mmCIF file of N, CA, C and O in Angstrom:
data_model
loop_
_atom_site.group_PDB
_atom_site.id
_atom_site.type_symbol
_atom_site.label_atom_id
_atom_site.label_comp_id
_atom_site.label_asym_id
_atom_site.label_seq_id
_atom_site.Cartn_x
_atom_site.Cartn_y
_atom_site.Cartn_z
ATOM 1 N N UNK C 1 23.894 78.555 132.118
ATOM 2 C CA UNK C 1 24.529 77.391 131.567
ATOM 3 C C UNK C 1 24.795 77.656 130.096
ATOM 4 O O UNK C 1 23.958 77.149 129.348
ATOM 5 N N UNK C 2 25.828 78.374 129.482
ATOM 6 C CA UNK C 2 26.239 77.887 128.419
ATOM 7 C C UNK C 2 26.176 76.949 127.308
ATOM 8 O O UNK C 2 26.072 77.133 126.095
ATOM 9 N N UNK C 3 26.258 75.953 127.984
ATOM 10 C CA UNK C 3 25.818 74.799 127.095
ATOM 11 C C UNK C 3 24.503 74.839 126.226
ATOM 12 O O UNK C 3 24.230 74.937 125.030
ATOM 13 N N UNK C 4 23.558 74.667 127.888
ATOM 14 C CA UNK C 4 22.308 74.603 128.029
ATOM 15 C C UNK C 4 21.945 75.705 126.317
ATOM 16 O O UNK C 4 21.434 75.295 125.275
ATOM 17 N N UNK C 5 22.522 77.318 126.686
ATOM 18 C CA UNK C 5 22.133 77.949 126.118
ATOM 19 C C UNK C 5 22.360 78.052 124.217
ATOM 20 O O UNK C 5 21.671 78.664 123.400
ATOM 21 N N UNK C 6 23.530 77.238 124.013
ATOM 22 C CA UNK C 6 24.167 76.966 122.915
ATOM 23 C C UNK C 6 23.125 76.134 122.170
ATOM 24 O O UNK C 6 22.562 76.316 121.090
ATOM 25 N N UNK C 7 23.038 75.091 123.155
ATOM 26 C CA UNK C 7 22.196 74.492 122.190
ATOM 27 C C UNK C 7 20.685 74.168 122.018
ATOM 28 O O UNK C 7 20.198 73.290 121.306
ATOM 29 N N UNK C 8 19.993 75.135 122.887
ATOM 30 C CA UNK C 8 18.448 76.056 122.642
ATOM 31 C C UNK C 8 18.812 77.016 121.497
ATOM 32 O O UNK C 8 17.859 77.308 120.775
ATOM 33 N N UNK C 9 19.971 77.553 121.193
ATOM 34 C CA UNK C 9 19.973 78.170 119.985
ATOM 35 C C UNK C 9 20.354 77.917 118.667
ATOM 36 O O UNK C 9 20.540 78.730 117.762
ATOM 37 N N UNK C 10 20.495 76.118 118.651
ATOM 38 C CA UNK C 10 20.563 75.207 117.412
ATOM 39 C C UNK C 10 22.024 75.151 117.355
ATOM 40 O O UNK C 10 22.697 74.999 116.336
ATOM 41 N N UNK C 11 22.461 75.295 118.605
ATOM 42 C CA UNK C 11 24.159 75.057 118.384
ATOM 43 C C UNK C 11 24.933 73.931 118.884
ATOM 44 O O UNK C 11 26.117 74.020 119.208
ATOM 45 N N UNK C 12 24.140 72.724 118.947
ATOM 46 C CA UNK C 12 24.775 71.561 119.676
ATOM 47 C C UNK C 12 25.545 71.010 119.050
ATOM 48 O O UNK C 12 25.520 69.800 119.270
ATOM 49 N N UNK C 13 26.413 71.381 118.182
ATOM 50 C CA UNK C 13 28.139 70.476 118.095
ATOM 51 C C UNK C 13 29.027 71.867 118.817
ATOM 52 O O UNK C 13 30.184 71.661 119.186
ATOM 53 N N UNK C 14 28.623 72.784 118.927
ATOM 54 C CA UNK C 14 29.108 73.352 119.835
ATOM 55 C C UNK C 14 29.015 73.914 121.332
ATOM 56 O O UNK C 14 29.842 74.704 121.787
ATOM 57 N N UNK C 15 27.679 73.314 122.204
ATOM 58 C CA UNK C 15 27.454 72.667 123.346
ATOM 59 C C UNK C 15 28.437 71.285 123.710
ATOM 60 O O UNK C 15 29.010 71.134 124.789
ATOM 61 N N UNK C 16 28.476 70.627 122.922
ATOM 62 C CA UNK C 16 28.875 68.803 123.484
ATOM 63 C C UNK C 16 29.875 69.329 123.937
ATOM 64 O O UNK C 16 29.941 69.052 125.135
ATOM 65 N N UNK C 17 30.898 70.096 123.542
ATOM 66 C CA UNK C 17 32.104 69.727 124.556
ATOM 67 C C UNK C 17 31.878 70.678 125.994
ATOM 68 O O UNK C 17 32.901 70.326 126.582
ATOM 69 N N UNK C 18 31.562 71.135 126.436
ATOM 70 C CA UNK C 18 30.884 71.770 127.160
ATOM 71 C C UNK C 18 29.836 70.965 127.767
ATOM 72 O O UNK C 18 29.796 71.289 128.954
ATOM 73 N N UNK C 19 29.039 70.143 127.538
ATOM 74 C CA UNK C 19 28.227 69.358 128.281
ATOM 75 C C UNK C 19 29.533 68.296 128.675
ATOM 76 O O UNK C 19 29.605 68.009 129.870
ATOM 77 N N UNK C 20 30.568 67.695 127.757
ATOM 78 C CA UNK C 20 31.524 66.738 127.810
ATOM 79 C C UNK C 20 32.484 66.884 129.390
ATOM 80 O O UNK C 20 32.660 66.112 130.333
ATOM 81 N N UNK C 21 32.943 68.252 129.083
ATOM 82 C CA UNK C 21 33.345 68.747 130.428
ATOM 83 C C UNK C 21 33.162 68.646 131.592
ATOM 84 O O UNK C 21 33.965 68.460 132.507
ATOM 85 N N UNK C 22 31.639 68.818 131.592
ATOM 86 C CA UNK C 22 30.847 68.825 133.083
ATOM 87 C C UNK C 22 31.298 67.469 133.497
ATOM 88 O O UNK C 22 31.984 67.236 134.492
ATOM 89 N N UNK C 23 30.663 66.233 132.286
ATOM 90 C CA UNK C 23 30.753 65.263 132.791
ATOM 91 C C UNK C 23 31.892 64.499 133.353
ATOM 92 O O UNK C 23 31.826 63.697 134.285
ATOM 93 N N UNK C 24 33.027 64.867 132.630
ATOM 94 C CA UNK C 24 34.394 64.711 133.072
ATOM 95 C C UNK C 24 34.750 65.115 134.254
ATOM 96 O O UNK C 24 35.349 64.433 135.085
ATOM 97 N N UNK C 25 34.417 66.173 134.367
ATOM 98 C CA UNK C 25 34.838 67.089 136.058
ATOM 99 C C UNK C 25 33.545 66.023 137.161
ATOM 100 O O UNK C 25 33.766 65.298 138.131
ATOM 101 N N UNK C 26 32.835 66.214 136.778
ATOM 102 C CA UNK C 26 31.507 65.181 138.144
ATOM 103 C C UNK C 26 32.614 63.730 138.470
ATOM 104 O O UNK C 26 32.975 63.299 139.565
ATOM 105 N N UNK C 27 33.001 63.149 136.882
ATOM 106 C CA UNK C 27 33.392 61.886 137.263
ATOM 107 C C UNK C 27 34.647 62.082 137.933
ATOM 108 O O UNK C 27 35.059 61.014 138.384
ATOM 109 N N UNK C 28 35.325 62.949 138.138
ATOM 110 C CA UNK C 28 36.667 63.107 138.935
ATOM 111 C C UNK C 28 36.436 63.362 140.255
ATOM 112 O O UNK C 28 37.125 62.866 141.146
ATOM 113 N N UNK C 29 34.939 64.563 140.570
ATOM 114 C CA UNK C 29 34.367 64.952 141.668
ATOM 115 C C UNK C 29 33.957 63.860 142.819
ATOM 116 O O UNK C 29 34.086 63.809 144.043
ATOM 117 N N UNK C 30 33.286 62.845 141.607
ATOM 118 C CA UNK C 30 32.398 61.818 142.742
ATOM 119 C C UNK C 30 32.956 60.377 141.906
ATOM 120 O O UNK C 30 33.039 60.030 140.728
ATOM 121 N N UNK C 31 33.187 59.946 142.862
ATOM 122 C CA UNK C 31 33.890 58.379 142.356
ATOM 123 C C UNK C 31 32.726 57.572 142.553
ATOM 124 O O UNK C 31 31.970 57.622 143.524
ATOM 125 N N UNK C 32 32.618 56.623 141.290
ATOM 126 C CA UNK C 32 31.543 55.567 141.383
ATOM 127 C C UNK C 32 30.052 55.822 141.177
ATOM 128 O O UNK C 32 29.998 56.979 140.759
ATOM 129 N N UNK C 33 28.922 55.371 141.251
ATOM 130 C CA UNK C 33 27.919 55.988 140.496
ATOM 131 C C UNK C 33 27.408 57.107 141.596
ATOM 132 O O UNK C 33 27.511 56.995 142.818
ATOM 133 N N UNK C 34 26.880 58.125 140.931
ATOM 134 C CA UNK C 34 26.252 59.217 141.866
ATOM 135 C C UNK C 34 25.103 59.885 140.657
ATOM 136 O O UNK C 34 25.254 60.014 139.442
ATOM 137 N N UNK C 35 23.927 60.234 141.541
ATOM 138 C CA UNK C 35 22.927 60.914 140.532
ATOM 139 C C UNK C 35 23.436 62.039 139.790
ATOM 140 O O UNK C 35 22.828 62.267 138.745
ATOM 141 N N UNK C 36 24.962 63.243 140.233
ATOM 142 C CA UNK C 36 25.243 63.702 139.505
ATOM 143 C C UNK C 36 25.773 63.459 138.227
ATOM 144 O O UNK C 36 25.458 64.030 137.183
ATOM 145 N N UNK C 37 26.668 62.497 138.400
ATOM 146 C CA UNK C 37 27.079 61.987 137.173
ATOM 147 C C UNK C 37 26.058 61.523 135.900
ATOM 148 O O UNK C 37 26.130 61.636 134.676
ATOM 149 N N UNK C 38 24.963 60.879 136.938
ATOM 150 C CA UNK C 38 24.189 60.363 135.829
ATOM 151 C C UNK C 38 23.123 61.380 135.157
ATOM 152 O O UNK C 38 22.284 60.943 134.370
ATOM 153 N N UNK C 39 23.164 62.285 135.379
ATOM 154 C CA UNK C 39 22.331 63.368 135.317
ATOM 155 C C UNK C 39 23.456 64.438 134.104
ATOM 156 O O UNK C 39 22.964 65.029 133.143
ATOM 157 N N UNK C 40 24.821 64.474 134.411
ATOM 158 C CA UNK C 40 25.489 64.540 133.033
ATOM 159 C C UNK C 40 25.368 64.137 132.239
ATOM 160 O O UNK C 40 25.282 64.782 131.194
ATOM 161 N N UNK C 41 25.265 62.323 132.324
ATOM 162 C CA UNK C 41 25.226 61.561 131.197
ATOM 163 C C UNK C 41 24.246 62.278 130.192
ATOM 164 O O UNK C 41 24.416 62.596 129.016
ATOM 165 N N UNK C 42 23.311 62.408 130.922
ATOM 166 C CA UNK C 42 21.679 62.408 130.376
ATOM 167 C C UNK C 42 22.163 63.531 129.393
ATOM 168 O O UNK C 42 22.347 63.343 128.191
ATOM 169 N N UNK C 43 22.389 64.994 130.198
ATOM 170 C CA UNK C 43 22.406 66.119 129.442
ATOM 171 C C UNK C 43 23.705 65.657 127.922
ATOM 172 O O UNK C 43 23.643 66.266 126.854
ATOM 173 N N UNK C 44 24.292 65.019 128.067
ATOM 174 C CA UNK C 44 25.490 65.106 126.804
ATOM 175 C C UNK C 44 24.730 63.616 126.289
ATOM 176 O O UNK C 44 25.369 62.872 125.546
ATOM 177 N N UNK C 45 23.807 63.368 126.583
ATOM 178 C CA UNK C 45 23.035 62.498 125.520
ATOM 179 C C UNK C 45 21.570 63.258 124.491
ATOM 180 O O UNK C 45 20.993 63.029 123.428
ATOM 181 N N UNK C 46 21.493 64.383 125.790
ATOM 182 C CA UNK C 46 20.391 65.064 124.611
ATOM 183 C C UNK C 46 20.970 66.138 123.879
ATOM 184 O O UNK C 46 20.295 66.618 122.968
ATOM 185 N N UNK C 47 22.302 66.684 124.155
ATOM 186 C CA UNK C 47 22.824 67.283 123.309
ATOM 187 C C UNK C 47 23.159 66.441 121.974
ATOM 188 O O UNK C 47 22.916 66.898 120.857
ATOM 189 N N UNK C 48 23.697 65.264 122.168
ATOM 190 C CA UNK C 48 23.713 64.036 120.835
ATOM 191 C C UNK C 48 22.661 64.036 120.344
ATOM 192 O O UNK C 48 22.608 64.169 119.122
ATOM 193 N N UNK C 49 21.588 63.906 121.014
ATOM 194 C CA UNK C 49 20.388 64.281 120.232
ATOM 195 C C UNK C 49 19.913 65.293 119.211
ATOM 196 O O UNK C 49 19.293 65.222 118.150
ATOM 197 N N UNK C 50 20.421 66.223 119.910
ATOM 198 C CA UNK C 50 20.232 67.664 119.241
ATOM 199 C C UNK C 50 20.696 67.634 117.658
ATOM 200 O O UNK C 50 20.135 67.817 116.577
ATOM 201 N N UNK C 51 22.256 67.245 118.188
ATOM 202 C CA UNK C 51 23.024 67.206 117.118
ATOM 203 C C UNK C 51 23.105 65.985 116.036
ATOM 204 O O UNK C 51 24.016 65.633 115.287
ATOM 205 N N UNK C 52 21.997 65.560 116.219
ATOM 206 C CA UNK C 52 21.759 64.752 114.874
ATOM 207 C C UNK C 52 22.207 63.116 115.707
ATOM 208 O O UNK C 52 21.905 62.061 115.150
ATOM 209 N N UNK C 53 22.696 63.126 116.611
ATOM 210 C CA UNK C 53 23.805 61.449 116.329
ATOM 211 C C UNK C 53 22.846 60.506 117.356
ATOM 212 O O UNK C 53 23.412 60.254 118.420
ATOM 213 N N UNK C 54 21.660 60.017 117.229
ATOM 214 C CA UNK C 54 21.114 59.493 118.141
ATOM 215 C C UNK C 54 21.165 58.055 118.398
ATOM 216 O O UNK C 54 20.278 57.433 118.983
ATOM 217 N N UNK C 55 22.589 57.396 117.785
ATOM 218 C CA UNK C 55 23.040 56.330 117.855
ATOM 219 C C UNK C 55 23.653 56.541 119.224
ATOM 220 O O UNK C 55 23.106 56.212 120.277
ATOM 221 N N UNK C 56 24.831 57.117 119.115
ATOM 222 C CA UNK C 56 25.366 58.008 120.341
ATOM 223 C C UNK C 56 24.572 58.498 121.426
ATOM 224 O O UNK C 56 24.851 58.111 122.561
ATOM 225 N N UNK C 57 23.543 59.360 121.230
ATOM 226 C CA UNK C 57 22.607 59.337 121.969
ATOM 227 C C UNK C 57 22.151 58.684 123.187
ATOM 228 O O UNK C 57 22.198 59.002 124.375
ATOM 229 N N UNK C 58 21.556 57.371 122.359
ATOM 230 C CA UNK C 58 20.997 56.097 123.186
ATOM 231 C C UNK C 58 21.744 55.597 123.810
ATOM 232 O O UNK C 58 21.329 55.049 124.831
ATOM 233 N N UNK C 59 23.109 55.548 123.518
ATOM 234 C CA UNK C 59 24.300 54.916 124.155
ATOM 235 C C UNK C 59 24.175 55.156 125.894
ATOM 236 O O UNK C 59 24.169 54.433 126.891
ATOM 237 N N UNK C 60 24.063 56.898 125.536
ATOM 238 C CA UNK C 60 24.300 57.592 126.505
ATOM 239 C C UNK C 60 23.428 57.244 127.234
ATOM 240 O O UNK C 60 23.679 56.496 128.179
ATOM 241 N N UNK C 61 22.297 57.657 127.006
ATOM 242 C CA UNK C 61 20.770 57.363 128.020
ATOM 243 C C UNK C 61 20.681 55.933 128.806
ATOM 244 O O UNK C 61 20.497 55.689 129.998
ATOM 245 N N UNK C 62 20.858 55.187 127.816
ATOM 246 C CA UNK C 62 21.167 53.695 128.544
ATOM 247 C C UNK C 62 22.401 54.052 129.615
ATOM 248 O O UNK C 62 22.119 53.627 130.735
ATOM 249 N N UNK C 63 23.583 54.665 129.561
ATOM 250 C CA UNK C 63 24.150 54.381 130.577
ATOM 251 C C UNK C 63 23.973 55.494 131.683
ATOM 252 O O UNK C 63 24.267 55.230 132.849
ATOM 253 N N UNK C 64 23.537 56.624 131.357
ATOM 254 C CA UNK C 64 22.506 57.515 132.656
ATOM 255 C C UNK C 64 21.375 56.671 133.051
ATOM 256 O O UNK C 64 21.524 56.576 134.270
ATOM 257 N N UNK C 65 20.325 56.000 132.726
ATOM 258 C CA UNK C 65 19.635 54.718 133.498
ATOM 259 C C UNK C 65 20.143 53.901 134.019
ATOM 260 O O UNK C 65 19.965 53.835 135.235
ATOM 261 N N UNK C 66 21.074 52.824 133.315
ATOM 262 C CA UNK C 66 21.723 51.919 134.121
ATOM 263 C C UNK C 66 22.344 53.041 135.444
ATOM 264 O O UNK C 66 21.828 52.842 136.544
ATOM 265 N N UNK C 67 23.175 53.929 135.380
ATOM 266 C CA UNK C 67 23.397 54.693 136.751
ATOM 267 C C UNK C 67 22.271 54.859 137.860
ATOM 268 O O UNK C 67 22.361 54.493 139.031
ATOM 269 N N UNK C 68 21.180 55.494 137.244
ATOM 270 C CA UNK C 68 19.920 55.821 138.406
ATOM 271 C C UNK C 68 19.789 54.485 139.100
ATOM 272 O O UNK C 68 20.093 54.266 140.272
ATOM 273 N N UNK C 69 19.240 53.512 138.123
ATOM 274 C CA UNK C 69 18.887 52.214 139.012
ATOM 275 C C UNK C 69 19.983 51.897 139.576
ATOM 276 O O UNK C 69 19.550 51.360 140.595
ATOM 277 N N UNK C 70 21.225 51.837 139.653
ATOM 278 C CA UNK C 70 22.051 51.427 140.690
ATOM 279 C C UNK C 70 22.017 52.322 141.704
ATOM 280 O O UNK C 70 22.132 51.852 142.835
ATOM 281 N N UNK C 71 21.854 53.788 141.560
ATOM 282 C CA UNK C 71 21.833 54.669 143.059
ATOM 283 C C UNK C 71 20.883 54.127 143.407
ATOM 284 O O UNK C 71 20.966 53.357 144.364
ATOM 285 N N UNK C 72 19.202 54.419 142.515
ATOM 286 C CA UNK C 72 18.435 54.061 143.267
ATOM 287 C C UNK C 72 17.531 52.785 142.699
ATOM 288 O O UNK C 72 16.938 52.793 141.620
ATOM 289 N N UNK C 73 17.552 51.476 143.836
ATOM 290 C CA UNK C 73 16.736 50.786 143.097
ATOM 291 C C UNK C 73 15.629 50.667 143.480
ATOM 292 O O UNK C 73 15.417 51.075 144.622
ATOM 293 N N UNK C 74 14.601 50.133 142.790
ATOM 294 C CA UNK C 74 13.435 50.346 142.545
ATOM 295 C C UNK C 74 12.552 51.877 141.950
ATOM 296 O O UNK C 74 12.962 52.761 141.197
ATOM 297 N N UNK C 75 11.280 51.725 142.614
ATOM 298 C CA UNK C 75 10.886 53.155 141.851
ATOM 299 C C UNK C 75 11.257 54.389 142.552
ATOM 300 O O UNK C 75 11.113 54.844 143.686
ATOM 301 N N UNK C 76 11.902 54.834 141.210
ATOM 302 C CA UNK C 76 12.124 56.500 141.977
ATOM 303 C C UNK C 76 12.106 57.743 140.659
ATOM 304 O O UNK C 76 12.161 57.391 139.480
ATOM 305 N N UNK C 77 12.039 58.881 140.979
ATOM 306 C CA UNK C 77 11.837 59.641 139.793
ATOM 307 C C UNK C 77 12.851 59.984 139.078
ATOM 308 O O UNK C 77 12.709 60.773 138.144
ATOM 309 N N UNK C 78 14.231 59.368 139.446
ATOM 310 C CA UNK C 78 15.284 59.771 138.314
ATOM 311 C C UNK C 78 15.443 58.302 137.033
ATOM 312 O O UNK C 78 15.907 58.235 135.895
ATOM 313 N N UNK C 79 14.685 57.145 138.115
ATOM 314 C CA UNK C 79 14.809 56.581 136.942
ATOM 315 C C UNK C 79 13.893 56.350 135.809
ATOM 316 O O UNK C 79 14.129 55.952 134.668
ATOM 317 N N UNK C 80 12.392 56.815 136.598
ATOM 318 C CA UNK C 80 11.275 57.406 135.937
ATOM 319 C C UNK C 80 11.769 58.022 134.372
ATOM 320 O O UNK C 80 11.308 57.686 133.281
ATOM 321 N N UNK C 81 12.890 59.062 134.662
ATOM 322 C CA UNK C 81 13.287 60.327 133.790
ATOM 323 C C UNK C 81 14.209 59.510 132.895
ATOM 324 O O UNK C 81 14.040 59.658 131.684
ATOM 325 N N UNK C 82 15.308 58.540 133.366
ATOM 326 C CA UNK C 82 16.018 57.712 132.090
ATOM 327 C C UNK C 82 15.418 56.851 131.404
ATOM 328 O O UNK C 82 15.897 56.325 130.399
ATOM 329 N N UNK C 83 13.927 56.540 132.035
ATOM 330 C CA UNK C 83 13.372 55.132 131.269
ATOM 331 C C UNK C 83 12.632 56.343 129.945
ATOM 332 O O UNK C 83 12.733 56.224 128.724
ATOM 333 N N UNK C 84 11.756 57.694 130.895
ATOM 334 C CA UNK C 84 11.370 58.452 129.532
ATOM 335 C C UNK C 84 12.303 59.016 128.795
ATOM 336 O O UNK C 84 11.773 59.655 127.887
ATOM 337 N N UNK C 85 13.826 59.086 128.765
ATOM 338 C CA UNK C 85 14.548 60.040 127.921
ATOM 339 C C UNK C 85 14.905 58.899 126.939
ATOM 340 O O UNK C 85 14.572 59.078 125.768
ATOM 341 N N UNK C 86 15.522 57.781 127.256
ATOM 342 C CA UNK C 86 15.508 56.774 126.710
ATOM 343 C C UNK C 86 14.644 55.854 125.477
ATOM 344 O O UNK C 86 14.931 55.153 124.506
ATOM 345 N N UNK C 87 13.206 56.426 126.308
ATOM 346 C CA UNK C 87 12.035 55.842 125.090
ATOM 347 C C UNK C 87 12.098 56.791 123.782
ATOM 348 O O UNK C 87 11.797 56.503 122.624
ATOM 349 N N UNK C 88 12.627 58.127 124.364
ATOM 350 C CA UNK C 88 11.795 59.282 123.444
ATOM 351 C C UNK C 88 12.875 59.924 122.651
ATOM 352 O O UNK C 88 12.665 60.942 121.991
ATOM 353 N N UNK C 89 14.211 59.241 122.722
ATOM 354 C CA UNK C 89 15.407 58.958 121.790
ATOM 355 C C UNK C 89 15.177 57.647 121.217
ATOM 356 O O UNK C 89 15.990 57.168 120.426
#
């Protein structure tokens, strides 16, 4: 993963568009909410992270959670993972 790898090496304004991508292509892939999509969200919210903008960030995380709990409601471990990415932005 490229991305992934860009920005483990302190390069996340040049990961995001590259995480941006993915997410664009999933949302064309799968119409309507799907754990992939929301699982993009996540990643191009911790790249915002990375890169300093954690206004942006949170944006993101909130709307990769709001996604999980609509695939899945009640308890499950993806939304486990947006309620912790969420706290810890």
């Amino acid at each position: 993963n490229v991305g992934f790898c860009l920005e483990g090496m302190g390069r996340a304004p040049d990961a995001l568009p590259m995480y941006q991508q993915t997410l664009d292509m999933r949302r064309r892939m799968f119409k309507g909410d799907h754990p992939s999509i929301a699982r993009a969200i996540n990643n191009v919210a911790g790249c915002l992270s990375a890169a300093g903008k954690p206004s942006d960030a949170l944006a993101m995380y909130e709307d990769a959670l709001a996604t999980w709990r609509r695939v899945y409601p009640g308890d499950h471990p993806e939304v486990a993972t947006g309620l912790t990415s969420t706290a810890v932005d």
